């Protein structure tokens, strides 16, 4: 089945850029999402990208998709302490299934 | 209204109790989901309702019973739970259909089973 992997932990200094990586195995993954989860809260959709795109920019967020390597990344520019959270990537297909496959999650810690 | 609401926020129950979790959305979405999330883990899909019909049950034990009374409302009935069922229960909704299915999540219900 589909496997989605992320590195567990990332620490950056306030004002630096953060890059969170995600790799997946199913080449038929068509929609790819990034969610943010703060402690004790639900998941907040940050951004998404379709598999026919290579890049998407949304304010401080840049998503890069390398379909050949099945690699997705989320870059957060000018990282702030409020960005400290767990970030999940998720992938889904167009086959009509509503299933997301979530990555393992990356805990981002922003140091002041 | 782009919000998914869940009640209660916290729930503590004994193993013999019966309780229900409630989820509501008014975005006109036709797909609704229940997830279970343990600490520091990704959410695990439990059930999916599509157009008010149960379309996916991820082999969830029968002590969890979902219900979708109408297109805006999703319930999860709990009975005879075990301590290992303690977790954050998340509800989500999406447009439905076979196209792009961005899921919007509620804040979750933190369940503790004693």
XYZ file of C-alpha atoms in Angstrom:
226
model
C 0.000 0.000 0.000
C 0.875 3.652 -0.060
C 3.590 4.774 2.293
C 4.223 8.426 3.165
C 7.309 9.331 5.164
C 8.507 12.501 6.867
C 11.449 13.316 9.079
C 10.336 13.464 12.713
C 11.821 16.714 13.915
C 13.097 20.067 12.633
C 14.473 22.968 14.637
C 15.090 26.428 13.153
C 15.796 29.932 14.418
C 13.151 32.618 14.193
C 13.434 34.491 10.903
C 15.116 31.594 9.077
C 13.438 29.468 6.437
C 12.117 26.007 7.283
C 11.926 23.163 4.810
C 9.799 20.148 5.667
C 10.107 17.111 3.410
C 7.751 14.304 2.510
C 8.249 11.231 0.329
C 5.518 8.968 -0.972
C 5.454 5.703 -2.860
C 2.276 5.713 -4.984
C 2.828 7.444 -8.319
C -0.930 7.739 -8.818
C -1.149 10.212 -5.928
C -2.878 13.149 -7.517
C -3.609 15.602 -4.736
C -1.016 16.435 -2.120
C -1.733 18.490 0.978
C 0.051 20.096 3.891
C -1.679 20.368 7.265
C -0.571 22.069 10.481
C -1.559 20.820 13.919
C -0.949 22.836 17.060
C -0.998 21.081 20.465
C -4.467 19.828 21.414
C -6.045 21.174 18.223
C -7.421 19.848 14.964
C -5.662 19.911 11.612
C -5.514 23.153 9.663
C -5.101 22.928 5.898
C -2.173 25.133 4.888
C -1.922 24.495 1.183
C -2.210 21.823 -1.482
C -0.777 21.018 -4.891
C -2.032 18.943 -7.804
C 0.263 16.392 -9.416
C 0.310 18.351 -12.696
C 2.062 21.229 -10.916
C 5.710 21.568 -9.882
C 5.425 24.499 -7.535
C 2.857 26.553 -5.692
C 3.461 29.705 -3.680
C 1.069 31.137 -1.122
C 2.429 34.057 0.891
C 5.192 32.631 3.146
C 4.568 29.075 1.966
C 6.148 27.425 -1.081
C 5.335 23.860 -2.068
C 7.648 21.984 -4.418
C 6.709 18.694 -6.044
C 9.217 16.366 -7.710
C 7.061 13.677 -9.285
C 10.001 11.684 -10.586
C 11.416 11.248 -7.089
C 7.959 11.280 -5.432
C 9.142 14.045 -3.143
C 7.115 16.917 -1.749
C 8.448 19.801 0.306
C 7.011 22.729 2.214
C 9.143 25.833 2.657
C 8.115 28.375 5.261
C 9.849 31.721 4.786
C 10.646 33.990 7.754
C 9.640 31.312 10.273
C 7.955 32.651 13.407
C 7.457 31.125 16.868
C 3.765 30.739 15.998
C 4.790 28.291 13.276
C 5.881 25.784 15.925
C 3.580 22.794 15.412
C 3.395 19.353 13.816
C 3.161 19.394 10.025
C 1.550 16.503 8.172
C 1.657 15.871 4.460
C -1.217 13.860 3.006
C -1.813 12.354 -0.414
C -4.926 11.145 -2.181
C -6.007 9.858 -5.602
C -8.773 10.754 -8.015
C -10.233 7.274 -8.067
C -13.264 8.318 -6.071
C -11.915 7.121 -2.787
C -11.976 9.734 -0.104
C -8.981 8.313 1.678
C -6.030 10.412 2.607
C -2.748 8.733 3.375
C -1.040 10.843 6.013
C 2.662 11.170 6.533
C 4.203 10.453 9.903
C 4.350 14.158 10.816
C 7.248 16.566 11.374
C 7.486 18.496 14.622
C 8.795 21.997 13.882
C 10.345 23.880 16.763
C 11.143 27.553 16.225
C 13.777 29.019 18.533
C 13.531 32.701 19.462
C -19.277 29.378 7.221
C -16.090 27.360 6.670
C -16.035 25.636 10.007
C -16.443 22.110 11.287
C -17.605 22.058 14.903
C -17.312 19.193 17.349
C -18.850 18.632 20.761
C -17.928 17.975 23.442
C -14.364 19.282 23.536
C -13.408 16.838 26.281
C -15.096 13.626 27.429
C -14.238 11.275 30.269
C -16.158 8.020 30.404
C -16.063 4.687 32.137
C -15.876 1.389 30.293
C -19.581 0.694 30.880
C -20.842 4.100 29.778
C -22.616 5.028 26.568
C -21.791 8.429 25.095
C -21.888 10.191 21.733
C -19.623 12.575 19.875
C -21.187 15.145 17.588
C -19.862 16.864 14.475
C -21.536 19.552 12.376
C -20.719 21.458 9.198
C -22.701 23.959 7.148
C -20.495 24.156 4.080
C -22.771 21.972 1.971
C -20.204 19.184 2.018
C -21.470 15.707 1.190
C -18.603 13.634 2.596
C -17.880 13.398 6.323
C -15.176 11.513 8.164
C -14.222 10.225 11.598
C -10.555 9.896 12.507
C -8.810 8.677 15.635
C -5.495 10.254 16.579
C -3.094 9.054 19.233
C -0.434 11.387 20.624
C 2.360 12.264 18.187
C 0.847 10.068 15.465
C -1.008 10.909 12.252
C -4.803 10.616 12.201
C -6.166 7.150 11.420
C -9.296 6.971 9.308
C -12.239 5.200 10.964
C -15.341 5.902 8.859
C -16.391 7.840 5.771
C -19.936 8.865 4.925
C -20.670 9.898 1.367
C -24.066 11.445 0.627
C -25.252 10.232 4.037
C -24.343 6.608 3.326
C -21.511 4.764 5.027
C -18.920 4.207 2.304
C -15.803 3.250 4.259
C -15.435 1.389 7.552
C -11.786 0.741 8.295
C -12.518 -2.438 10.287
C -13.408 -0.422 13.353
C -14.645 -2.405 16.406
C -18.409 -2.419 16.841
C -18.139 -0.510 20.114
C -17.858 2.528 17.807
C -21.073 3.166 15.891
C -21.295 6.043 13.393
C -24.486 7.756 12.333
C -25.211 10.416 9.732
C -28.736 11.763 10.400
C -28.467 14.396 7.647
C -25.899 15.962 5.358
C -24.721 18.446 8.009
C -24.468 16.189 11.009
C -22.280 13.228 11.953
C -22.374 11.340 15.225
C -20.137 8.709 16.750
C -21.825 6.549 19.376
C -19.540 4.983 21.944
C -20.316 1.949 24.086
C -18.195 -0.353 26.249
C -14.953 1.330 25.274
C -11.517 0.243 26.452
C -8.789 2.435 27.969
C -6.766 2.060 24.738
C -9.581 3.906 22.933
C -8.504 7.087 24.703
C -7.446 9.489 21.934
C -8.326 12.662 20.061
C -11.309 12.013 17.781
C -11.375 14.250 14.752
C -14.217 14.899 12.381
C -13.663 16.233 8.864
C -15.766 17.088 5.834
C -15.170 17.568 2.124
C -17.204 18.398 -0.961
C -17.663 14.809 -2.045
C -17.771 13.484 -5.576
C -14.799 12.193 -7.499
C -12.843 15.372 -7.779
C -10.574 17.332 -5.530
C -11.457 16.475 -1.942
C -9.882 18.959 0.394
C -10.804 17.905 3.910
C -11.662 20.463 6.567
C -11.083 19.286 10.120
C -12.847 20.120 13.349
C -10.967 20.853 16.586
C -11.509 17.326 17.910
C -12.908 15.688 21.031
C -10.337 14.564 23.577
C -11.678 11.243 24.916
C -10.419 9.577 28.078
C -11.683 6.092 28.963
C -11.155 5.080 32.578
